[in-house]
XYZ file of N, CA and C in Angstrom:
420
model
N 0.842 -1.141 0.020
C 0.036 -0.027 -0.057
C 0.927 1.255 -0.017
N 0.521 2.204 -0.839
C 1.408 3.377 -1.001
C 0.770 4.519 -0.124
N 1.635 5.517 0.227
C 1.112 6.601 1.005
C 0.476 7.546 0.029
N -0.533 8.338 0.496
C -1.132 9.324 -0.355
C -0.146 10.421 -0.838
N -0.380 10.792 -2.060
C 0.617 11.883 -2.586
C 0.406 13.170 -1.941
N 1.447 13.850 -1.679
C 1.446 15.210 -1.130
C 1.199 16.122 -2.270
N 0.225 17.034 -2.068
C 0.042 18.051 -3.148
C 1.147 18.888 -3.397
N 1.352 19.315 -4.790
C 2.453 20.155 -5.147
C 2.525 21.404 -4.411
N 1.454 22.136 -4.230
C 1.268 23.303 -3.364
C 0.376 22.946 -2.244
N 0.899 22.876 -1.088
C 0.053 22.300 0.024
C 0.037 23.325 1.170
N -1.166 23.107 1.942
C -1.362 23.780 3.111
C -1.372 22.792 4.160
N -0.514 22.955 5.185
C -0.450 21.986 6.303
C -1.509 22.408 7.319
N -2.283 21.435 7.740
C -3.344 21.721 8.709
C -2.647 22.296 9.959
N -3.229 23.351 10.533
C -2.643 24.081 11.643
C -2.883 23.306 12.963
N -3.690 22.252 12.950
C -3.962 21.522 14.187
C -2.796 20.580 14.511
N -2.155 20.714 15.711
C -0.908 19.976 15.878
C -1.124 18.429 15.843
N -2.254 17.931 16.243
C -2.495 16.491 16.137
C -2.715 15.986 14.728
N -3.067 16.996 13.826
C -3.427 16.514 12.539
C -2.168 16.644 11.494
N -1.937 17.943 11.236
C -0.706 18.302 10.409
C -0.820 17.696 8.939
N -2.002 17.393 8.516
C -2.160 16.771 7.171
C -1.839 17.845 6.128
N -1.371 17.320 4.966
C -1.064 18.224 3.884
C -2.306 18.191 2.951
N -2.804 19.464 2.624
C -3.959 19.636 1.884
C -3.649 20.477 0.596
N -4.458 20.310 -0.393
C -4.274 21.137 -1.530
C -4.478 22.539 -1.187
N -3.791 23.529 -1.778
C -3.833 24.892 -1.405
C -5.242 25.444 -1.626
N -6.040 24.872 -2.458
C -7.420 25.441 -2.738
C -8.453 24.790 -1.903
N -8.063 23.824 -0.949
C -9.101 23.228 -0.164
C -9.728 24.123 0.866
N -10.986 24.060 1.035
C -11.792 24.796 1.943
C -11.606 24.380 3.326
N -11.341 22.989 3.589
C -11.160 22.468 4.950
C -10.178 21.264 4.808
N -9.612 20.974 5.981
C -8.622 19.784 5.973
C -9.335 18.542 5.663
N -8.802 17.786 4.784
C -9.360 16.509 4.383
C -9.359 15.482 5.416
N -8.502 15.585 6.399
C -8.358 14.583 7.536
C -9.223 14.963 8.719
N -9.135 16.229 9.206
C -9.843 16.614 10.432
C -11.040 17.588 10.211
N -11.084 18.176 9.048
C -12.279 19.084 8.754
C -12.038 20.479 9.325
N -10.854 20.805 9.703
C -10.556 22.205 10.241
C -10.668 23.179 9.001
N -11.354 24.221 9.142
C -11.461 25.214 7.966
C -10.030 25.816 7.749
N -9.673 25.829 6.420
C -8.327 26.250 6.112
C -8.348 27.595 5.314
N -9.431 27.929 4.679
C -9.535 29.154 3.857
C -9.029 30.478 4.724
N -9.618 30.648 5.860
C -9.170 31.735 6.749
C -7.772 31.632 7.221
N -7.339 30.465 7.422
C -5.949 30.247 7.826
C -4.978 30.653 6.828
N -5.332 30.415 5.581
C -4.437 30.723 4.529
C -4.416 32.198 4.280
N -5.621 32.856 4.429
C -5.603 34.323 4.371
C -4.902 34.993 5.474
N -5.015 34.468 6.625
C -4.322 35.051 7.775
C -2.706 34.988 7.578
N -2.299 33.851 7.029
C -0.890 33.632 6.783
C -0.427 34.683 5.698
N -1.197 34.909 4.719
C -0.766 35.861 3.631
C -0.875 37.281 4.241
N -1.765 37.583 5.123
C -1.896 38.889 5.727
C -0.686 39.158 6.635
N -0.347 38.124 7.497
C 0.785 38.350 8.366
C 2.110 38.519 7.642
N 2.240 37.911 6.589
C 3.473 38.065 5.712
C 3.465 39.464 5.211
N 2.375 40.008 4.732
C 2.366 41.367 4.232
C 2.675 42.406 5.319
N 2.024 42.162 6.531
C 2.297 43.039 7.698
C 3.815 43.008 8.134
N 4.380 41.762 8.069
C 5.760 41.704 8.481
C 6.651 42.442 7.524
N 6.374 42.265 6.208
C 7.180 43.046 5.217
C 6.894 44.488 5.362
N 5.680 44.948 5.604
C 5.480 46.319 5.838
C 6.218 46.893 7.053
N 6.168 46.073 8.152
C 6.981 46.414 9.358
C 8.476 46.620 9.079
N 9.028 45.658 8.329
C 10.408 45.780 7.953
C 10.720 47.043 7.155
N 9.827 47.352 6.222
C 10.041 48.525 5.394
C 9.951 49.842 6.261
N 9.008 49.833 7.206
C 8.820 51.006 8.074
C 10.146 51.106 8.978
N 10.616 50.003 9.472
C 11.871 50.000 10.341
C 13.006 50.677 9.522
N 13.095 50.126 8.268
C 14.261 50.622 7.374
C 14.154 52.098 7.124
N 12.870 52.620 7.122
C 12.662 54.039 6.893
C 12.747 54.831 8.201
N 12.982 54.202 9.257
C 13.211 54.830 10.559
C 11.735 55.154 11.233
N 10.694 54.567 10.738
C 9.434 54.718 11.396
C 9.142 53.574 12.320
N 9.767 53.625 13.466
C 9.720 52.452 14.370
C 8.342 52.338 15.047
N 7.533 53.411 15.093
C 6.224 53.316 15.689
C 5.329 52.512 14.739
N 5.438 52.801 13.437
C 4.654 51.970 12.466
C 5.153 50.513 12.424
N 6.461 50.343 12.479
C 7.023 48.963 12.501
C 6.429 48.210 13.835
N 6.526 48.896 14.916
C 5.997 48.273 16.139
C 4.456 47.912 15.977
N 3.757 48.741 15.418
C 2.314 48.451 15.314
C 2.088 47.263 14.304
N 2.775 47.165 13.290
C 2.689 45.977 12.310
C 3.054 44.630 13.017
N 4.255 44.703 13.765
C 4.727 43.464 14.377
C 3.746 43.158 15.587
N 3.269 44.132 16.277
C 2.281 43.896 17.427
C 1.007 43.215 16.893
N 0.579 43.612 15.782
C -0.685 43.006 15.183
C -0.367 41.569 14.849
N 0.794 41.213 14.281
C 1.122 39.812 14.052
C 1.122 38.985 15.305
N 1.843 39.512 16.332
C 1.979 38.899 17.626
C 0.609 38.656 18.296
N -0.262 39.608 18.104
C -1.645 39.491 18.687
C -2.377 38.277 18.021
N -2.326 38.213 16.594
C -2.999 37.154 15.909
C -2.231 35.836 16.013
N -0.979 35.856 16.015
C -0.175 34.693 15.959
C 0.893 34.738 17.108
N 0.419 34.525 18.323
C 1.421 34.696 19.469
C 2.567 33.799 19.428
N 2.602 32.727 18.592
C 3.791 31.888 18.588
C 4.718 32.235 17.517
N 4.491 33.326 16.855
C 5.399 33.778 15.762
C 6.620 34.467 16.348
N 7.644 33.678 16.636
C 8.837 34.189 17.295
C 9.571 35.256 16.500
N 9.632 35.132 15.236
C 10.286 36.106 14.378
C 9.581 37.481 14.511
N 8.290 37.549 14.392
C 7.627 38.821 14.569
C 7.744 39.334 16.006
N 7.756 38.432 16.984
C 7.923 38.857 18.364
C 9.269 39.458 18.667
N 10.337 38.931 18.004
C 11.642 39.411 18.155
C 11.732 40.814 17.472
N 11.140 40.871 16.202
C 11.109 42.178 15.550
C 10.365 43.247 16.348
N 9.294 42.912 17.070
C 8.586 43.704 17.906
C 9.433 44.252 19.046
N 10.201 43.329 19.605
C 11.132 43.722 20.679
C 12.127 44.809 20.149
N 12.721 44.575 18.967
C 13.600 45.535 18.365
C 13.018 46.836 18.152
N 11.747 46.891 17.544
C 11.085 48.165 17.321
C 10.812 48.903 18.770
N 10.360 48.070 19.715
C 10.140 48.737 21.018
C 11.504 49.275 21.574
N 12.558 48.607 21.458
C 13.846 49.050 21.859
C 14.268 50.395 21.198
N 14.070 50.460 19.850
C 14.303 51.658 19.109
C 13.445 52.877 19.576
N 12.316 52.540 20.052
C 11.402 53.693 20.516
C 11.660 54.028 21.992
N 12.669 53.335 22.576
C 12.967 53.648 24.072
C 12.160 52.894 24.992
N 11.326 51.933 24.627
C 10.440 51.194 25.498
C 11.276 49.911 25.812
N 12.319 50.071 26.673
C 13.115 48.920 26.970
C 12.523 47.825 27.822
N 11.470 48.180 28.575
C 10.753 47.240 29.387
C 10.016 46.177 28.489
N 9.324 46.831 27.473
C 8.503 46.015 26.525
C 9.449 45.286 25.610
N 10.595 45.817 25.194
C 11.573 45.143 24.453
C 12.083 43.934 25.178
N 12.354 44.035 26.442
C 12.911 42.859 27.241
C 11.686 41.835 27.341
N 10.465 42.232 27.620
C 9.417 41.235 27.682
C 9.256 40.454 26.346
N 9.303 41.235 25.302
C 9.116 40.539 23.978
C 10.378 39.547 23.698
N 11.456 40.022 24.002
C 12.733 39.189 23.710
C 12.772 37.993 24.622
N 12.349 38.089 25.869
C 12.290 36.956 26.756
C 11.339 35.945 26.329
N 10.211 36.384 25.824
C 9.270 35.503 25.288
C 9.709 34.826 24.032
N 10.457 35.549 23.226
C 10.970 34.972 21.977
C 11.996 33.890 22.339
N 12.897 34.141 23.192
C 13.928 33.141 23.684
C 13.265 31.954 24.272
N 12.245 32.102 25.010
C 11.554 31.015 25.588
C 10.944 30.076 24.485
N 10.491 30.673 23.444
C 9.976 29.899 22.325
C 10.969 29.400 21.322
N 12.008 30.175 21.160
C 13.040 29.975 20.106
C 14.269 30.267 20.682
N 15.023 29.424 21.467
C 16.194 29.691 22.202
C 17.328 30.134 21.273
N 17.367 29.768 20.002
C 18.449 30.039 19.078
C 18.304 31.387 18.469
N 17.229 32.219 18.750
C 16.981 33.535 18.070
C 18.105 34.524 18.453
N 18.951 34.781 17.468
C 20.092 35.598 17.844
C 19.789 37.064 18.019
N 18.775 37.573 17.318
C 18.335 39.004 17.539
C 17.848 39.198 19.074
N 16.969 38.292 19.535
C 16.495 38.339 20.861
C 17.558 38.200 21.908
N 18.518 37.231 21.642
C 19.604 37.046 22.629
C 20.508 38.234 22.687
N 20.773 38.818 21.458
C 21.631 40.014 21.421
C 20.991 41.140 22.115
N 19.662 41.331 21.867
C 18.922 42.404 22.556
C 18.906 42.293 24.020
N 18.692 41.032 24.531
C 18.757 40.883 25.935
C 20.143 41.142 26.561
N 21.154 40.708 25.825
C 22.554 41.045 26.309
C 22.782 42.517 26.241
N 22.248 43.250 25.371
C 22.467 44.659 25.271
C 21.713 45.304 26.515
N 20.499 44.920 26.764
C 19.756 45.433 27.952
C 20.455 45.106 29.223
N 21.001 43.835 29.313
C 21.690 43.558 30.580
C 22.981 44.334 30.738
N 23.664 44.547 29.627
C 24.992 45.366 29.666
C 24.591 46.797 30.075
N 23.581 47.383 29.550
C 23.225 48.795 29.915
C 22.378 48.847 31.199
N 21.895 47.763 31.692
C 21.122 47.779 32.908
C 19.682 48.306 32.666
N 19.308 48.312 31.452
C 18.014 48.875 31.127
C 16.932 47.899 31.293
N 15.733 48.335 31.655
C 14.522 47.510 31.675
C 14.548 46.311 32.478
N 14.628 46.438 33.844
C 14.440 45.354 34.679
C 12.966 44.736 34.561
N 12.771 43.664 35.132
C 11.444 43.116 35.025
C 10.307 44.031 35.532
N 10.575 44.802 36.512
C 9.634 45.740 37.154
C 10.085 47.071 36.847
N 9.637 47.800 35.737
C 10.092 49.136 35.575
C 9.585 50.090 36.648
N 10.369 51.159 36.841
C 10.042 52.114 37.917
C 8.664 52.756 37.667
N 7.910 52.943 38.732
C 6.594 53.497 38.594
C 6.672 55.037 38.837
N 5.876 55.819 38.196
C 5.905 57.250 38.466
C 5.512 57.576 39.898
N 6.127 58.670 40.434
C 5.883 59.004 41.825
C 4.370 59.473 41.896
N 3.791 59.203 43.080
C 2.404 59.637 43.282
C 2.378 61.057 43.516
N 1.368 61.849 43.053
C 1.300 63.252 43.292
C 1.090 63.576 44.727
N 1.678 64.602 45.228
C 1.655 64.973 46.658
C 0.548 65.868 46.961
């Protein structure tokens, strides 16, 4: 008995227990029935947002870059590459506490991420952004 052929252009089911390869035009997973159309659209949208974020960062518009990367992280919290880029954008904007938070989460998910590791090392060297940032003084 031979294994079923893998489609030339395939969409892998996002359900960890399934991971079946489906034709790119499939409405749902042939094995588990998970809807795939929206998943494919989300993947295309996050790729566009990531590229827009990179372009904004290259142009020095780190606020726009941060917003693009934050949207990806909101929709796809396991996207370590977008999370690491979000950390870098936050760092460039002077938000070292948020940069540290994003980079720590990146390293927890993807320990080999050199950008996140370098960012954390830089923060440790400069003593910036401890886990609990200082709070503003209460008005008297």
